[in-house]
């Protein structure tokens, strides 16, 4: 057990009130599902540094995906007909969050996790839970060309020559182990000669580095960047892209090879989407959902 796993917080107050359902538990559950049913407990992995998806508020795990996982647990209890079911949340970080699932430290990863094919070599994923993408943070005092390329939806953003000119001599930061890093190292920006890519410890440091001039741009998930800027009170010093450079579906990561657990999670998520309960959670963190978001969840739900 690593030191970061010592930050377990019981969520009995949230999930202790699960109602008892009428369905019976599966007769031949997968290995991890067997363990969950035997212990009558879910272990939910969360990051402390990915608001508004997962963070710490006081001494409790908090955020959109954390609350979503709790709602999934509630429905799993009902659907499996369990009289007792609780959860423990376990702190993980970007460096070993998927390995924590492999080791059995956590059953579900309730953070800000993009579903990718390379990650599916390590873990499995639920149906999508959110749609976002990589964006950039730049200083409000940055050059007009840099803003046109990285922030605004202008024609310059589609020009390789304009991008190269805007980034000449600039320093760019990203957090290691993220899809932002993968995109930066493999995309058009990586082809611009002389642009150093600097690894930053966390999003707050990256945004602060842009605000005080140590970085010219910092890349990360748009929703996380926007929440971090607001929390840090740096809205007058930095600005985040109006666009996203990628389209990335978030999902709940879970162990590979356990279709019973995946089915239980997908069934619960689909119930939340079809019933509209997802919008109650979504509104608390992102405001009233748009028609595009409603369509996203309608398409993501699997029919019963």
mmCIF file of C-alpha atoms in Angstrom:
data_model
loop_
_atom_site.group_PDB
_atom_site.id
_atom_site.type_symbol
_atom_site.label_atom_id
_atom_site.label_comp_id
_atom_site.label_asym_id
_atom_site.label_seq_id
_atom_site.Cartn_x
_atom_site.Cartn_y
_atom_site.Cartn_z
ATOM 1 C CA UNK A 1 0.000 0.000 0.000
ATOM 2 C CA UNK A 2 1.537 3.308 -1.053
ATOM 3 C CA UNK A 3 1.347 6.476 1.008
ATOM 4 C CA UNK A 4 -1.063 8.130 -1.418
ATOM 5 C CA UNK A 5 -3.557 5.362 -0.670
ATOM 6 C CA UNK A 6 -3.679 6.378 2.971
ATOM 7 C CA UNK A 7 -6.073 9.171 2.023
ATOM 8 C CA UNK A 8 -9.126 6.910 2.059
ATOM 9 C CA UNK A 9 -12.402 8.572 2.957
ATOM 10 C CA UNK A 10 -15.530 6.573 3.732
ATOM 11 C CA UNK A 11 -18.586 7.540 1.705
ATOM 12 C CA UNK A 12 -21.115 5.652 3.826
ATOM 13 C CA UNK A 13 -23.049 8.889 4.392
ATOM 14 C CA UNK A 14 -23.524 9.158 0.628
ATOM 15 C CA UNK A 15 -24.122 5.530 -0.284
ATOM 16 C CA UNK A 16 -25.366 4.044 2.941
ATOM 17 C CA UNK A 17 -28.933 4.890 1.945
ATOM 18 C CA UNK A 18 -28.981 2.696 -1.171
ATOM 19 C CA UNK A 19 -32.428 1.157 -1.565
ATOM 20 C CA UNK A 20 -32.762 -2.613 -1.839
ATOM 21 C CA UNK A 21 -33.702 -3.843 -5.303
ATOM 22 C CA UNK A 22 -35.442 -7.008 -6.443
ATOM 23 C CA UNK A 23 -33.023 -8.352 -9.048
ATOM 24 C CA UNK A 24 -30.628 -11.152 -8.123
ATOM 25 C CA UNK A 25 -26.851 -10.900 -8.356
ATOM 26 C CA UNK A 26 -25.220 -12.574 -11.368
ATOM 27 C CA UNK A 27 -24.519 -16.259 -10.845
ATOM 28 C CA UNK A 28 -21.169 -16.177 -12.606
ATOM 29 C CA UNK A 29 -19.610 -12.780 -12.024
ATOM 30 C CA UNK A 30 -16.115 -11.830 -13.118
ATOM 31 C CA UNK A 31 -13.157 -11.944 -10.731
ATOM 32 C CA UNK A 32 -13.350 -8.288 -9.657
ATOM 33 C CA UNK A 33 -17.148 -8.385 -9.524
ATOM 34 C CA UNK A 34 -16.909 -11.471 -7.299
ATOM 35 C CA UNK A 35 -14.704 -9.485 -4.917
ATOM 36 C CA UNK A 36 -17.065 -6.494 -4.923
ATOM 37 C CA UNK A 37 -20.076 -8.707 -4.209
ATOM 38 C CA UNK A 38 -18.258 -10.605 -1.457
ATOM 39 C CA UNK A 39 -17.097 -7.413 0.276
ATOM 40 C CA UNK A 40 -20.277 -5.460 -0.593
ATOM 41 C CA UNK A 41 -18.006 -2.515 -1.285
ATOM 42 C CA UNK A 42 -16.690 -0.471 -4.199
ATOM 43 C CA UNK A 43 -13.245 1.135 -4.151
ATOM 44 C CA UNK A 44 -13.395 4.398 -6.096
ATOM 45 C CA UNK A 45 -10.142 5.982 -7.259
ATOM 46 C CA UNK A 46 -10.027 9.775 -7.489
ATOM 47 C CA UNK A 47 -7.498 12.508 -8.210
ATOM 48 C CA UNK A 48 -7.197 15.547 -5.972
ATOM 49 C CA UNK A 49 -6.082 17.849 -8.796
ATOM 50 C CA UNK A 50 -8.714 17.620 -11.532
ATOM 51 C CA UNK A 51 -11.553 19.989 -10.595
ATOM 52 C CA UNK A 52 -14.393 20.116 -11.436
ATOM 53 C CA UNK A 53 -14.209 16.370 -12.136
ATOM 54 C CA UNK A 54 -12.375 15.177 -9.046
ATOM 55 C CA UNK A 55 -10.705 17.022 -6.197
ATOM 56 C CA UNK A 56 -10.822 17.396 -2.415
ATOM 57 C CA UNK A 57 -13.209 19.733 -0.613
ATOM 58 C CA UNK A 58 -12.329 19.848 3.074
ATOM 59 C CA UNK A 59 -11.685 16.193 3.888
ATOM 60 C CA UNK A 60 -14.007 14.707 1.259
ATOM 61 C CA UNK A 61 -13.646 13.689 -2.356
ATOM 62 C CA UNK A 62 -15.604 16.056 -4.563
ATOM 63 C CA UNK A 63 -16.440 16.608 -8.202
ATOM 64 C CA UNK A 64 -18.620 15.687 -11.162
ATOM 65 C CA UNK A 65 -17.155 12.228 -11.784
ATOM 66 C CA UNK A 66 -16.921 11.410 -8.075
ATOM 67 C CA UNK A 67 -20.614 12.215 -7.669
ATOM 68 C CA UNK A 68 -21.384 10.277 -10.846
ATOM 69 C CA UNK A 69 -19.610 7.197 -9.457
ATOM 70 C CA UNK A 70 -21.611 7.478 -6.233
ATOM 71 C CA UNK A 71 -24.819 7.548 -8.300
ATOM 72 C CA UNK A 72 -23.583 4.493 -10.223
ATOM 73 C CA UNK A 73 -22.990 2.707 -6.913
ATOM 74 C CA UNK A 74 -26.517 3.556 -5.762
ATOM 75 C CA UNK A 75 -28.030 1.996 -8.878
ATOM 76 C CA UNK A 76 -25.701 -1.010 -8.741
ATOM 77 C CA UNK A 77 -26.979 -1.753 -5.247
ATOM 78 C CA UNK A 78 -30.560 -1.588 -6.435
ATOM 79 C CA UNK A 79 -29.959 -3.532 -9.642
ATOM 80 C CA UNK A 80 -27.999 -6.313 -7.904
ATOM 81 C CA UNK A 81 -30.458 -6.605 -5.014
ATOM 82 C CA UNK A 82 -27.877 -5.959 -2.301
ATOM 83 C CA UNK A 83 -29.074 -5.114 1.208
ATOM 84 C CA UNK A 84 -25.661 -3.628 2.064
ATOM 85 C CA UNK A 85 -23.310 -1.695 -0.179
ATOM 86 C CA UNK A 86 -20.790 1.038 0.588
ATOM 87 C CA UNK A 87 -17.755 2.654 -0.973
ATOM 88 C CA UNK A 88 -14.278 3.748 -0.039
ATOM 89 C CA UNK A 89 -12.545 6.438 -2.070
ATOM 90 C CA UNK A 90 -8.832 6.048 -2.692
ATOM 91 C CA UNK A 91 -6.502 8.840 -3.781
ATOM 92 C CA UNK A 92 -4.567 8.148 -6.992
ATOM 93 C CA UNK A 93 -2.510 10.337 -9.310
ATOM 94 C CA UNK A 94 -1.766 10.565 -13.018
ATOM 95 C CA UNK A 95 1.386 8.435 -12.806
ATOM 96 C CA UNK A 96 -0.160 5.180 -11.566
ATOM 97 C CA UNK A 97 -3.948 5.539 -11.694
ATOM 98 C CA UNK A 98 -4.319 2.721 -14.229
ATOM 99 C CA UNK A 99 -1.877 0.503 -12.363
ATOM 100 C CA UNK A 100 -4.010 1.063 -9.238
ATOM 101 C CA UNK A 101 -6.864 -0.630 -11.099
ATOM 102 C CA UNK A 102 -4.595 -3.486 -12.216
ATOM 103 C CA UNK A 103 -3.361 -4.035 -8.649
ATOM 104 C CA UNK A 104 -6.887 -4.097 -7.296
ATOM 105 C CA UNK A 105 -6.460 -0.957 -5.161
ATOM 106 C CA UNK A 106 -9.466 0.601 -6.920
ATOM 107 C CA UNK A 107 -12.393 -0.833 -8.877
ATOM 108 C CA UNK A 108 -13.516 2.308 -10.714
ATOM 109 C CA UNK A 109 -11.464 5.348 -11.679
ATOM 110 C CA UNK A 110 -13.601 8.415 -11.006
ATOM 111 C CA UNK A 111 -11.568 11.327 -12.317
ATOM 112 C CA UNK A 112 -10.838 13.048 -15.617
ATOM 113 C CA UNK A 113 -9.911 10.130 -17.837
ATOM 114 C CA UNK A 114 -9.950 10.100 -21.624
ATOM 115 C CA UNK A 115 -10.876 6.779 -23.198
ATOM 116 C CA UNK A 116 -8.089 5.849 -25.646
ATOM 117 C CA UNK A 117 -7.037 2.678 -27.427
ATOM 118 C CA UNK A 118 -3.574 2.672 -25.853
ATOM 119 C CA UNK A 119 -5.100 2.903 -22.370
ATOM 120 C CA UNK A 120 -7.408 0.021 -23.220
ATOM 121 C CA UNK A 121 -4.294 -2.153 -23.287
ATOM 122 C CA UNK A 122 -4.202 -1.638 -19.506
ATOM 123 C CA UNK A 123 -7.813 -1.029 -18.428
ATOM 124 C CA UNK A 124 -11.342 -1.193 -19.786
ATOM 125 C CA UNK A 125 -13.778 1.720 -20.002
ATOM 126 C CA UNK A 126 -17.449 2.415 -19.460
ATOM 127 C CA UNK A 127 -19.645 4.197 -21.973
ATOM 128 C CA UNK A 128 -18.674 7.903 -22.276
ATOM 129 C CA UNK A 129 -19.390 10.186 -19.327
ATOM 130 C CA UNK A 130 -18.266 13.598 -20.680
ATOM 131 C CA UNK A 131 -16.928 15.166 -23.875
ATOM 132 C CA UNK A 132 -14.024 17.607 -23.757
ATOM 133 C CA UNK A 133 -10.682 18.280 -25.448
ATOM 134 C CA UNK A 134 -7.214 19.810 -25.177
ATOM 135 C CA UNK A 135 -7.092 23.612 -24.958
ATOM 136 C CA UNK A 136 -4.448 26.225 -24.232
ATOM 137 C CA UNK A 137 -3.988 28.942 -21.621
ATOM 138 C CA UNK A 138 -2.103 32.100 -22.632
ATOM 139 C CA UNK A 139 -1.524 35.457 -21.005
ATOM 140 C CA UNK A 140 -4.020 38.231 -21.651
ATOM 141 C CA UNK A 141 -0.968 40.277 -22.667
ATOM 142 C CA UNK A 142 0.218 37.755 -25.260
ATOM 143 C CA UNK A 143 0.742 38.818 -28.872
ATOM 144 C CA UNK A 144 -2.295 39.060 -31.111
ATOM 145 C CA UNK A 145 -0.924 36.326 -33.378
ATOM 146 C CA UNK A 146 -0.425 33.890 -30.487
ATOM 147 C CA UNK A 147 -3.994 34.525 -29.353
ATOM 148 C CA UNK A 148 -5.277 34.042 -32.905
ATOM 149 C CA UNK A 149 -3.503 30.701 -33.204
ATOM 150 C CA UNK A 150 -4.184 29.273 -29.728
ATOM 151 C CA UNK A 151 -7.245 31.047 -28.367
ATOM 152 C CA UNK A 152 -9.495 32.462 -31.055
ATOM 153 C CA UNK A 153 -11.343 30.675 -33.835
ATOM 154 C CA UNK A 154 -9.597 32.694 -36.512
ATOM 155 C CA UNK A 155 -8.264 31.601 -39.938
ATOM 156 C CA UNK A 156 -4.713 31.871 -38.565
ATOM 157 C CA UNK A 157 -5.406 28.875 -36.341
ATOM 158 C CA UNK A 158 -5.539 26.650 -39.455
ATOM 159 C CA UNK A 159 -2.334 27.975 -40.995
ATOM 160 C CA UNK A 160 0.872 26.019 -40.373
ATOM 161 C CA UNK A 161 2.947 29.095 -41.283
ATOM 162 C CA UNK A 162 1.026 31.323 -38.846
ATOM 163 C CA UNK A 163 1.355 28.696 -36.118
ATOM 164 C CA UNK A 164 5.106 28.432 -36.648
ATOM 165 C CA UNK A 165 5.503 32.216 -36.560
ATOM 166 C CA UNK A 166 3.329 32.593 -33.443
ATOM 167 C CA UNK A 167 5.252 29.908 -31.517
ATOM 168 C CA UNK A 168 8.761 30.981 -32.553
ATOM 169 C CA UNK A 169 10.850 31.379 -29.406
ATOM 170 C CA UNK A 170 7.936 30.478 -27.111
ATOM 171 C CA UNK A 171 7.928 28.074 -24.150
ATOM 172 C CA UNK A 172 5.059 25.621 -23.859
ATOM 173 C CA UNK A 173 4.063 23.559 -20.847
ATOM 174 C CA UNK A 174 1.907 20.507 -20.221
ATOM 175 C CA UNK A 175 1.480 17.896 -17.533
ATOM 176 C CA UNK A 176 3.133 14.529 -18.151
ATOM 177 C CA UNK A 177 0.971 11.445 -18.508
ATOM 178 C CA UNK A 178 -1.933 13.359 -20.068
ATOM 179 C CA UNK A 179 -3.499 13.325 -23.514
ATOM 180 C CA UNK A 180 -2.379 16.953 -23.832
ATOM 181 C CA UNK A 181 1.239 15.758 -23.687
ATOM 182 C CA UNK A 182 0.534 13.015 -26.248
ATOM 183 C CA UNK A 183 -1.084 15.505 -28.607
ATOM 184 C CA UNK A 184 1.690 18.088 -28.243
ATOM 185 C CA UNK A 185 4.470 15.575 -28.843
ATOM 186 C CA UNK A 186 2.777 13.975 -31.853
ATOM 187 C CA UNK A 187 0.970 16.917 -33.482
ATOM 188 C CA UNK A 188 1.769 19.964 -35.583
ATOM 189 C CA UNK A 189 3.184 21.963 -32.675
ATOM 190 C CA UNK A 190 5.883 19.327 -32.170
ATOM 191 C CA UNK A 191 7.013 19.971 -35.743
ATOM 192 C CA UNK A 192 7.694 23.651 -35.067
ATOM 193 C CA UNK A 193 11.462 23.904 -34.643
ATOM 194 C CA UNK A 194 12.819 25.398 -31.444
ATOM 195 C CA UNK A 195 9.668 25.218 -29.298
ATOM 196 C CA UNK A 196 10.574 23.560 -25.988
ATOM 197 C CA UNK A 197 7.877 21.396 -24.356
ATOM 198 C CA UNK A 198 8.202 21.619 -20.583
ATOM 199 C CA UNK A 199 6.665 19.134 -18.152
ATOM 200 C CA UNK A 200 4.820 20.845 -15.285
ATOM 201 C CA UNK A 201 3.896 19.162 -11.992
ATOM 202 C CA UNK A 202 0.224 20.168 -11.982
ATOM 203 C CA UNK A 203 -2.292 22.400 -13.731
ATOM 204 C CA UNK A 204 -2.179 25.117 -11.069
ATOM 205 C CA UNK A 205 1.587 25.521 -11.527
ATOM 206 C CA UNK A 206 1.197 25.580 -15.303
ATOM 207 C CA UNK A 207 -1.438 28.310 -15.234
ATOM 208 C CA UNK A 208 0.560 30.314 -12.676
ATOM 209 C CA UNK A 209 3.637 30.024 -14.913
ATOM 210 C CA UNK A 210 1.689 31.589 -17.793
ATOM 211 C CA UNK A 211 0.361 34.333 -15.517
ATOM 212 C CA UNK A 212 3.845 35.334 -14.344
ATOM 213 C CA UNK A 213 5.578 34.941 -17.709
ATOM 214 C CA UNK A 214 7.572 31.752 -17.147
ATOM 215 C CA UNK A 215 5.537 30.014 -19.854
ATOM 216 C CA UNK A 216 3.948 31.409 -22.985
ATOM 217 C CA UNK A 217 1.247 28.734 -23.138
ATOM 218 C CA UNK A 218 0.045 25.801 -21.071
ATOM 219 C CA UNK A 219 -2.039 22.951 -22.495
ATOM 220 C CA UNK A 220 -4.573 20.728 -20.750
ATOM 221 C CA UNK A 221 -8.206 19.696 -20.590
ATOM 222 C CA UNK A 222 -10.417 22.719 -21.317
ATOM 223 C CA UNK A 223 -12.920 22.109 -18.505
ATOM 224 C CA UNK A 224 -10.156 21.567 -15.928
ATOM 225 C CA UNK A 225 -8.225 24.635 -17.103
ATOM 226 C CA UNK A 226 -11.309 26.850 -16.870
ATOM 227 C CA UNK A 227 -12.114 25.644 -13.340
ATOM 228 C CA UNK A 228 -8.495 26.036 -12.212
ATOM 229 C CA UNK A 229 -8.289 29.613 -13.536
ATOM 230 C CA UNK A 230 -11.469 30.546 -11.704
ATOM 231 C CA UNK A 231 -10.327 28.909 -8.466
ATOM 232 C CA UNK A 232 -6.941 30.662 -8.637
ATOM 233 C CA UNK A 233 -8.543 34.041 -9.375
ATOM 234 C CA UNK A 234 -6.383 34.547 -12.463
ATOM 235 C CA UNK A 235 -9.156 35.412 -14.919
ATOM 236 C CA UNK A 236 -7.720 38.887 -15.534
ATOM 237 C CA UNK A 237 -4.204 37.590 -16.251
ATOM 238 C CA UNK A 238 -4.793 34.532 -18.430
ATOM 239 C CA UNK A 239 -7.334 33.333 -20.972
ATOM 240 C CA UNK A 240 -8.260 29.813 -22.107
ATOM 241 C CA UNK A 241 -8.971 28.760 -25.693
ATOM 242 C CA UNK A 242 -12.462 29.248 -27.028
ATOM 243 C CA UNK A 243 -11.894 26.018 -28.971
ATOM 244 C CA UNK A 244 -10.511 22.547 -28.344
ATOM 245 C CA UNK A 245 -7.747 21.023 -30.431
ATOM 246 C CA UNK A 246 -8.983 17.472 -29.844
ATOM 247 C CA UNK A 247 -12.283 15.718 -29.176
ATOM 248 C CA UNK A 248 -11.904 13.479 -26.148
ATOM 249 C CA UNK A 249 -14.594 11.349 -24.532
ATOM 250 C CA UNK A 250 -14.144 10.847 -20.798
ATOM 251 C CA UNK A 251 -15.197 7.522 -19.284
ATOM 252 C CA UNK A 252 -14.942 5.555 -16.049
ATOM 253 C CA UNK A 253 -11.927 3.233 -16.177
ATOM 254 C CA UNK A 254 -12.321 -0.262 -14.701
ATOM 255 C CA UNK A 255 -10.466 -3.591 -14.785
ATOM 256 C CA UNK A 256 -9.964 -5.374 -18.087
ATOM 257 C CA UNK A 257 -11.640 -8.713 -18.595
ATOM 258 C CA UNK A 258 -14.554 -8.290 -16.186
ATOM 259 C CA UNK A 259 -17.606 -7.895 -18.400
ATOM 260 C CA UNK A 260 -19.994 -8.322 -15.460
ATOM 261 C CA UNK A 261 -18.602 -5.253 -13.725
ATOM 262 C CA UNK A 262 -18.564 -3.299 -16.976
ATOM 263 C CA UNK A 263 -22.174 -4.311 -17.662
ATOM 264 C CA UNK A 264 -23.267 -3.221 -14.173
ATOM 265 C CA UNK A 265 -21.562 0.168 -14.583
ATOM 266 C CA UNK A 266 -22.871 0.742 -18.116
ATOM 267 C CA UNK A 267 -26.385 -0.240 -17.062
ATOM 268 C CA UNK A 268 -26.296 2.246 -14.184
ATOM 269 C CA UNK A 269 -24.898 5.040 -16.388
ATOM 270 C CA UNK A 270 -27.510 4.360 -19.075
ATOM 271 C CA UNK A 271 -30.254 4.577 -16.448
ATOM 272 C CA UNK A 272 -28.876 7.919 -15.276
ATOM 273 C CA UNK A 273 -28.758 9.224 -18.846
ATOM 274 C CA UNK A 274 -32.199 8.011 -19.906
ATOM 275 C CA UNK A 275 -33.886 9.250 -16.726
ATOM 276 C CA UNK A 276 -32.300 12.699 -16.966
ATOM 277 C CA UNK A 277 -30.674 12.345 -13.519
ATOM 278 C CA UNK A 278 -27.334 13.042 -15.197
ATOM 279 C CA UNK A 279 -28.393 16.651 -15.787
ATOM 280 C CA UNK A 280 -28.915 17.265 -12.057
ATOM 281 C CA UNK A 281 -25.288 16.311 -11.437
ATOM 282 C CA UNK A 282 -24.008 18.090 -14.539
ATOM 283 C CA UNK A 283 -25.743 21.368 -13.671
ATOM 284 C CA UNK A 284 -24.054 21.544 -10.270
ATOM 285 C CA UNK A 285 -20.631 21.698 -11.911
ATOM 286 C CA UNK A 286 -21.126 23.094 -15.421
ATOM 287 C CA UNK A 287 -24.420 24.948 -15.443
ATOM 288 C CA UNK A 288 -27.489 24.221 -17.528
ATOM 289 C CA UNK A 289 -26.743 21.640 -20.232
ATOM 290 C CA UNK A 290 -26.928 22.698 -23.871
ATOM 291 C CA UNK A 291 -28.894 20.792 -26.545
ATOM 292 C CA UNK A 292 -25.563 19.413 -27.802
ATOM 293 C CA UNK A 293 -24.782 17.971 -24.366
ATOM 294 C CA UNK A 294 -28.273 16.470 -24.134
ATOM 295 C CA UNK A 295 -27.717 14.801 -27.511
ATOM 296 C CA UNK A 296 -24.346 13.463 -26.347
ATOM 297 C CA UNK A 297 -25.905 11.648 -23.369
ATOM 298 C CA UNK A 298 -28.885 10.456 -25.405
ATOM 299 C CA UNK A 299 -26.510 8.831 -27.901
ATOM 300 C CA UNK A 300 -24.207 7.440 -25.185
ATOM 301 C CA UNK A 301 -26.972 5.580 -23.312
ATOM 302 C CA UNK A 302 -27.360 1.897 -24.196
ATOM 303 C CA UNK A 303 -30.959 0.631 -24.553
ATOM 304 C CA UNK A 304 -32.028 -1.944 -21.974
#
